[in-house]
CSV table of C-alpha atoms in Angstrom, one decimal:
chain,number,residue,atom,x,y,z
A,1,MET,CA,1.2,-17.9,-6.7
A,2,GLU,CA,-1.2,-17.7,-3.9
A,3,LEU,CA,-4.0,-16.4,-6.1
A,4,VAL,CA,-3.6,-19.4,-8.4
A,5,ARG,CA,-4.0,-21.6,-5.4
A,6,GLY,CA,-7.2,-19.7,-4.4
A,7,GLN,CA,-5.5,-18.3,-1.3
A,8,HIS,CA,-5.4,-14.6,-0.1
A,9,PRO,CA,-2.1,-13.0,-1.3
A,10,GLY,CA,0.2,-11.3,1.3
A,11,PRO,CA,3.6,-9.6,1.2
A,12,ALA,CA,5.3,-12.9,0.3
A,13,SER,CA,3.1,-13.1,-2.8
A,14,ASP,CA,4.5,-9.8,-3.9
A,15,LEU,CA,8.0,-11.1,-3.4
A,16,TRP,CA,7.2,-14.2,-5.6
A,17,SER,CA,6.0,-11.8,-8.3
A,18,LEU,CA,9.3,-9.8,-8.1
A,19,GLY,CA,11.1,-13.1,-8.6
A,20,VAL,CA,9.2,-13.8,-11.8
A,21,VAL,CA,10.0,-10.2,-13.0
A,22,LEU,CA,13.7,-10.5,-12.2
A,23,TYR,CA,14.0,-13.9,-13.9
A,24,ALA,CA,12.3,-12.6,-17.0
A,25,ALA,CA,14.5,-9.5,-17.0
A,26,VAL,CA,17.6,-11.5,-17.2
A,27,GLU,CA,16.4,-14.5,-19.3
A,28,GLY,CA,14.0,-12.8,-21.6
A,29,MET,CA,11.1,-15.1,-20.8
A,30,SER,CA,9.0,-16.0,-17.7
A,31,PRO,CA,10.2,-19.1,-15.7
A,32,TYR,CA,6.7,-20.6,-16.1
A,33,ARG,CA,6.3,-19.8,-19.8
A,34,ARG,CA,4.2,-22.5,-21.7
A,35,SER,CA,2.3,-22.8,-24.8
A,36,ASN,CA,-1.2,-22.1,-23.4
A,37,THR,CA,-2.9,-20.7,-20.2
A,38,PRO,CA,-3.8,-24.0,-18.5
A,39,ALA,CA,-0.2,-25.2,-19.0
A,40,THR,CA,1.2,-22.0,-17.6
A,41,LEU,CA,-1.1,-22.2,-14.5
A,42,GLN,CA,0.1,-25.8,-13.9
A,43,ALA,CA,3.6,-24.8,-14.3
A,44,VAL,CA,3.1,-22.1,-11.6
A,45,LEU,CA,1.6,-24.7,-9.2
A,46,SER,CA,4.1,-27.5,-9.8
A,47,ALA,CA,7.1,-26.7,-11.9
A,48,GLU,CA,10.5,-25.8,-10.3
A,49,PRO,CA,12.2,-23.4,-12.5
A,50,GLN,CA,15.8,-23.8,-13.6
A,51,MET,CA,18.6,-21.6,-12.3
A,52,PRO,CA,18.7,-18.6,-14.7
A,53,ALA,CA,21.7,-19.1,-17.1
A,54,ARG,CA,22.5,-15.4,-17.2
A,55,ALA,CA,22.2,-14.8,-13.4
A,56,THR,CA,24.2,-17.2,-11.3
A,57,GLY,CA,25.9,-16.2,-8.0
A,58,ALA,CA,24.1,-14.2,-5.5
A,59,PHE,CA,21.5,-12.8,-7.8
A,60,GLY,CA,20.6,-16.1,-9.2
A,61,LEU,CA,20.2,-17.6,-5.8
A,62,LEU,CA,18.1,-14.7,-4.7
A,63,VAL,CA,15.8,-15.3,-7.7
A,64,MET,CA,15.4,-18.9,-7.0
A,65,ARG,CA,14.6,-18.2,-3.3
A,66,LEU,CA,11.9,-15.7,-4.4
A,67,LEU,CA,10.3,-18.4,-6.5
A,68,ARG,CA,9.9,-21.0,-3.8
A,69,LYS,CA,6.4,-22.5,-3.7
A,70,ASP,CA,6.2,-22.1,0.2
A,71,PRO,CA,5.7,-18.4,1.1
A,72,ALA,CA,7.4,-18.9,4.4
A,73,ALA,CA,10.4,-20.1,2.7
A,74,ARG,CA,10.9,-17.0,0.6
A,75,PRO,CA,13.3,-14.2,1.8
A,76,THR,CA,11.8,-11.2,3.7
A,77,ALA,CA,11.4,-7.9,1.9
A,78,ALA,CA,14.1,-6.4,4.0
A,79,GLU,CA,16.6,-9.2,3.0
A,80,VAL,CA,15.7,-8.8,-0.7
A,81,ARG,CA,16.3,-5.2,-0.5
A,82,ARG,CA,19.8,-5.7,1.2
A,83,ILE,CA,20.9,-8.2,-1.3
A,84,LEU,CA,19.8,-6.1,-4.4
A,85,GLN,CA,21.6,-3.0,-3.0
A,86,GLU,CA,24.7,-5.1,-2.4
A,87,ILE,CA,24.7,-6.4,-5.9
A,88,ALA,CA,24.0,-3.0,-7.4
A,89,ALA,CA,26.6,-1.2,-5.3
A,90,PRO,CA,29.5,0.1,-7.3
A,91,ALA,CA,32.8,-1.7,-6.9
A,92,ARG,CA,35.2,0.0,-4.4
A,93,THR,CA,38.8,0.3,-5.4
A,94,THR,CA,40.9,0.7,-2.3
A,95,GLU,CA,44.2,0.2,-4.2
A,96,PRO,CA,44.6,2.3,-7.3
A,97,PHE,CA,48.1,0.7,-7.9
A,98,ALA,CA,49.2,-2.9,-8.2
A,99,THR,CA,52.6,-4.0,-6.9
A,100,ARG,CA,54.9,-5.6,-9.3
A,101,GLU,CA,56.5,-8.8,-8.5
A,102,GLY,CA,60.0,-7.2,-8.4
A,103,GLY,CA,58.8,-4.2,-6.3
A,104,GLY,CA,57.4,-0.8,-7.3
A,105,SER,CA,53.9,-0.4,-8.8
A,106,LYS,CA,52.1,0.2,-12.0
A,107,TRP,CA,48.7,1.8,-12.8
A,108,VAL,CA,45.9,-0.6,-13.5
A,109,PRO,CA,43.0,0.7,-15.7
A,110,PRO,CA,39.7,0.7,-13.7
A,111,VAL,CA,38.2,-1.7,-16.4
A,112,LEU,CA,40.6,-4.4,-15.2
A,113,HIS,CA,39.9,-4.0,-11.5
A,114,ARG,CA,37.9,-6.9,-10.0
A,115,ASN,CA,34.4,-6.6,-11.5
A,116,ARG,CA,31.7,-6.8,-8.8
A,117,ALA,CA,29.1,-7.8,-11.4
A,118,ALA,CA,31.2,-10.8,-12.4
A,119,GLN,CA,31.6,-11.6,-8.8
A,120,PHE,CA,27.9,-12.1,-8.5
A,121,GLY,CA,27.5,-13.8,-11.8
A,122,LEU,CA,25.5,-10.9,-13.3
A,123,ALA,CA,25.8,-9.4,-16.8
A,124,GLY,CA,26.0,-5.7,-17.3
A,125,GLY,CA,22.6,-5.4,-18.6
A,126,ALA,CA,21.1,-7.4,-15.9
A,127,LEU,CA,22.9,-5.2,-13.4
A,128,ALA,CA,21.2,-2.1,-14.8
A,129,VAL,CA,17.9,-3.9,-14.4
A,130,VAL,CA,18.7,-4.5,-10.7
A,131,LEU,CA,19.9,-0.9,-10.2
A,132,ALA,CA,16.5,0.3,-11.6
A,133,LEU,CA,14.6,-2.1,-9.5
A,134,VAL,CA,16.4,-1.2,-6.3
A,135,LEU,CA,15.4,2.5,-6.9
A,136,VAL,CA,11.8,1.5,-7.5
A,137,LEU,CA,11.5,-0.9,-4.7
A,138,VAL,CA,13.1,1.2,-2.0
A,139,ASN,CA,9.7,2.5,-0.6
A,140,PRO,CA,7.7,-0.7,-1.0
A,141,PHE,CA,10.5,-2.6,0.6
A,142,ALA,CA,11.0,-0.1,3.4
A,143,GLY,CA,9.2,-2.5,5.7
A,144,ASP,CA,6.8,-5.4,6.0
A,145,GLY,CA,3.3,-4.6,6.9
A,146,PRO,CA,2.1,-1.5,8.7
A,147,PRO,CA,4.4,1.0,10.5
A,148,GLU,CA,5.5,0.5,14.0
A,149,GLY,CA,2.6,0.9,16.4
A,150,TRP,CA,0.0,0.0,13.8
A,151,GLN,CA,-1.8,-3.3,13.1
A,152,VAL,CA,-3.8,-4.9,10.3
A,153,ARG,CA,-7.4,-5.7,11.3
A,154,PRO,CA,-9.5,-8.0,9.2
A,155,GLU,CA,-12.9,-6.3,8.7
A,156,ASN,CA,-14.4,-8.9,6.4
A,157,GLU,CA,-17.9,-9.0,7.8
A,158,VAL,CA,-18.5,-5.2,7.8
A,159,LEU,CA,-16.2,-3.9,5.1
A,160,SER,CA,-15.1,-6.9,3.0
A,161,ALA,CA,-11.6,-5.5,3.5
A,162,ASP,CA,-8.6,-5.4,5.8
A,163,VAL,CA,-7.7,-2.1,7.6
A,164,ALA,CA,-4.6,-0.7,9.0
A,165,VAL,CA,-5.0,1.3,12.2
A,166,PRO,CA,-2.9,2.3,15.1
A,167,THR,CA,-2.7,-0.4,17.7
A,168,GLU,CA,-4.0,1.7,20.7
A,169,TYR,CA,-7.2,2.8,19.0
A,170,LYS,CA,-10.3,1.4,20.3
A,171,ARG,CA,-12.8,-0.4,17.8
A,172,VAL,CA,-16.4,0.4,17.9
A,173,GLN,CA,-19.1,-1.0,15.5
A,174,GLU,CA,-22.4,0.6,14.6
A,175,ASP,CA,-25.5,-1.4,15.2
A,176,ASP,CA,-26.5,-1.3,11.6
A,177,GLY,CA,-23.4,-3.1,10.5
A,178,GLU,CA,-22.4,-0.6,8.0
A,179,LEU,CA,-19.9,1.4,10.0
A,180,VAL,CA,-16.9,0.6,12.2
A,181,TRP,CA,-14.6,3.2,13.6
A,182,TYR,CA,-11.5,3.4,15.7
A,183,ALA,CA,-11.2,6.0,18.4
A,184,ASP,CA,-8.0,7.7,19.4
A,185,PRO,CA,-7.7,7.4,23.2
A,186,SER,CA,-6.8,11.1,23.3
A,187,GLY,CA,-9.8,12.1,21.5
A,188,VAL,CA,-7.9,14.0,18.9
A,189,PHE,CA,-8.5,11.7,15.9
A,190,GLU,CA,-11.1,9.2,14.8
A,191,ILE,CA,-11.0,6.9,11.9
A,192,ASP,CA,-14.3,5.8,10.3
A,193,PHE,CA,-15.0,3.1,7.8
A,194,TRP,CA,-18.3,2.5,5.9
A,195,HIS,CA,-19.3,0.0,3.3
A,196,ARG,CA,-22.8,0.9,2.4
A,197,THR,CA,-25.4,2.1,-0.2
A,198,PRO,CA,-26.7,5.7,-0.3
A,199,LYS,CA,-30.2,4.3,0.7
A,200,SER,CA,-31.8,4.0,4.1
A,201,GLU,CA,-32.9,0.5,5.4
A,202,ASP,CA,-36.6,1.1,4.5
A,203,GLY,CA,-35.7,1.5,0.9
A,204,SER,CA,-36.4,5.2,0.8
A,205,GLU,CA,-33.7,7.7,-0.4
A,206,ASP,CA,-32.0,9.4,2.5
A,207,ASP,CA,-29.8,12.5,2.2
A,208,ASN,CA,-26.5,10.6,2.1
A,209,PRO,CA,-24.8,11.5,-1.2
A,210,GLY,CA,-22.8,8.2,-1.3
A,211,ALA,CA,-19.6,8.3,-3.4
A,212,ASP,CA,-20.7,11.2,-5.5
A,213,ALA,CA,-18.0,13.8,-4.5
A,214,ALA,CA,-19.8,16.8,-6.1
A,215,ALA,CA,-23.0,15.9,-4.3
A,216,ARG,CA,-21.2,15.3,-1.1
A,217,LYS,CA,-19.6,18.7,-1.3
A,218,VAL,CA,-23.0,20.3,-1.6
A,219,TYR,CA,-24.3,18.1,1.3
A,220,TYR,CA,-21.5,19.3,3.6
A,221,GLU,CA,-21.8,23.0,2.6
A,222,LYS,CA,-25.5,22.9,3.3
A,223,GLY,CA,-24.9,21.4,6.8
A,224,GLY,CA,-24.5,17.7,6.5
A,225,ALA,CA,-26.9,15.2,7.9
A,226,ASP,CA,-30.4,16.9,8.3
A,227,ALA,CA,-28.6,20.2,7.7
A,228,THR,CA,-27.6,20.1,11.5
A,229,GLN,CA,-24.2,18.6,11.4
A,230,MET,CA,-22.0,21.4,10.6
A,231,GLU,CA,-21.7,25.0,9.6
A,232,ASP,CA,-19.3,27.2,7.5
A,233,ALA,CA,-18.1,24.1,5.6
A,234,SER,CA,-15.5,24.3,2.8
A,235,ALA,CA,-14.8,21.2,0.8
A,236,THR,CA,-12.5,20.3,-2.0
A,237,TYR,CA,-11.9,17.0,-3.8
A,238,LYS,CA,-9.8,15.3,-6.5
A,239,LYS,CA,-9.9,12.1,-8.4
A,240,VAL,CA,-7.5,9.3,-7.3
A,241,THR,CA,-7.4,5.5,-7.6
A,242,HIS,CA,-7.2,2.8,-5.1
A,243,GLN,CA,-6.3,-0.8,-5.9
A,244,GLY,CA,-7.0,0.1,-9.6
A,245,ARG,CA,-10.5,1.4,-8.8
A,246,PRO,CA,-11.6,5.0,-9.4
A,247,ALA,CA,-11.9,6.9,-6.2
A,248,VAL,CA,-12.1,10.5,-4.7
A,249,GLU,CA,-10.1,12.0,-2.0
A,250,MET,CA,-11.9,14.8,-0.2
A,251,ILE,CA,-11.0,17.5,2.4
A,252,THR,CA,-13.7,19.4,4.3
A,253,ASP,CA,-13.1,22.0,7.0
A,254,TYR,CA,-16.2,22.9,9.1
A,255,ILE,CA,-17.4,24.1,12.4
A,256,PRO,CA,-19.5,21.4,14.4
A,257,TYR,CA,-23.1,22.6,14.5
A,258,ALA,CA,-23.3,22.2,18.3
A,259,SER,CA,-20.3,24.5,18.8
A,260,SER,CA,-21.1,27.1,16.2
A,261,SER,CA,-22.5,29.7,18.7
A,262,ASP,CA,-19.3,29.6,20.7
A,263,ASP,CA,-17.2,32.8,20.8
A,264,ASP,CA,-14.1,31.0,19.2
A,265,PRO,CA,-15.4,27.7,17.7
A,266,VAL,CA,-12.9,25.1,16.9
A,267,ARG,CA,-12.7,24.1,13.2
A,268,TYR,CA,-12.5,20.4,12.4
A,269,ARG,CA,-11.6,18.5,9.2
A,270,PHE,CA,-12.8,15.4,7.4
A,271,HIS,CA,-10.1,13.8,5.2
A,272,GLU,CA,-11.9,11.3,3.2
A,273,LEU,CA,-11.6,8.5,0.5
A,274,LEU,CA,-14.6,7.4,-1.4
A,275,ILE,CA,-14.5,4.3,-3.5
A,276,PRO,CA,-17.5,3.4,-5.7
A,277,GLY,CA,-18.7,-0.1,-6.2
A,278,ARG,CA,-18.4,-1.8,-9.5
A,279,SER,CA,-21.9,-0.7,-10.4
A,280,PRO,CA,-24.2,2.1,-9.2
A,281,SER,CA,-26.2,-0.3,-7.1
A,282,ASP,CA,-23.2,-1.8,-5.3
A,283,PRO,CA,-22.1,-0.6,-1.9
A,284,TYR,CA,-19.3,1.8,-1.8
A,285,TRP,CA,-16.3,2.3,0.7
A,286,HIS,CA,-16.0,5.4,2.7
A,287,VAL,CA,-12.9,6.1,4.7
A,288,ARG,CA,-12.8,9.1,7.0
A,289,VAL,CA,-10.2,10.5,9.4
A,290,ARG,CA,-11.5,13.4,11.6
A,291,MET,CA,-9.1,15.9,13.1
A,292,PRO,CA,-8.8,19.5,14.2
A,293,ALA,CA,-8.3,21.7,11.2
A,294,LYS,CA,-5.2,23.6,12.3
A,295,GLY,CA,-1.8,23.1,13.9
A,296,GLN,CA,0.2,20.0,14.2
A,297,ALA,CA,-3.0,17.9,14.2
A,298,VAL,CA,-3.4,18.7,10.6
A,299,LYS,CA,0.0,17.2,9.6
A,300,ASP,CA,-0.5,14.2,12.0
A,301,GLY,CA,-3.9,13.6,10.6
A,302,ALA,CA,-2.6,13.7,7.0
A,303,THR,CA,0.0,11.0,8.0
A,304,ILE,CA,-2.8,8.9,9.6
A,305,PHE,CA,-4.9,9.3,6.4
A,306,THR,CA,-2.0,8.2,4.2
A,307,GLU,CA,-1.3,5.1,6.4
A,308,VAL,CA,-5.0,4.3,6.7
A,309,THR,CA,-5.8,4.4,2.9
A,310,GLY,CA,-2.6,2.7,2.0
A,311,GLY,CA,-3.5,-0.1,4.3
A,312,LEU,CA,-7.1,-0.5,3.2
A,313,LYS,CA,-7.1,-3.8,1.2
A,314,ILE,CA,-10.5,-4.4,-0.4
A,315,HIS,CA,-11.3,-8.1,-1.1
A,316,ASP,CA,-12.4,-8.6,-4.7
A,317,SER,CA,-15.6,-10.7,-4.8
């Protein structure tokens, strides 16, 4: 809905999309189905769908609320989850016997017990759809936005993206405008974000390998920047996707060059996400979480990486 209006989509937009899916699941067609694309887009903007004929009651009302034009008028994700779970919950039979008018009791087959699906105006096939959707949507609807203690920070100017970071982390921006990082007050973790090309400002090639994971592995194992950044580095990587874009997740354990002569140097870890641009000449995105490479910090750092990369919302140009 919001995309059609030229607005930035948010969580409420996802809920509107869910409403369209649920409507189509029970009616067999989109609530905005028209004969051509322009007419469909116009229907999305202005048409008010009819209550689905096969889904009255609580389910039908929920679908209609999800399809409201005003994002603020749609139910929250938590409310949607609760209602769907209530609808999908099996009927509870507290009285297996029914009392006869003249006393005593008789057994009533379960099929004749009060039908919860009928109570909500939902046919059996649609109920199966809701059951499946509840299972699929449990994690996405576990909460709205970032976890407690985190915040979404717009970084349009530097990254052309929104980022999710712990609220207490301090923001620092590099002078060249390509890097912004968030520092943990305790000094244990650091979150770095780049949006850059692998070329220096004067146009000459520098030694930055960009989003090429194989080249970056060699780069780190040779010592990183100017071969004086790290020693004894060991890097692994795997292909992933982010917002439908091909990407690479990379983990590198190393000893900082400055402390390599210590008797018992501390090893550190880079946990990184590399997202190439649409073409080789486009800037790429680089997300890095730095942490100690052993102990509880590794587990906590992995959690931070998951939340940071999950909260990175790149703005498509």
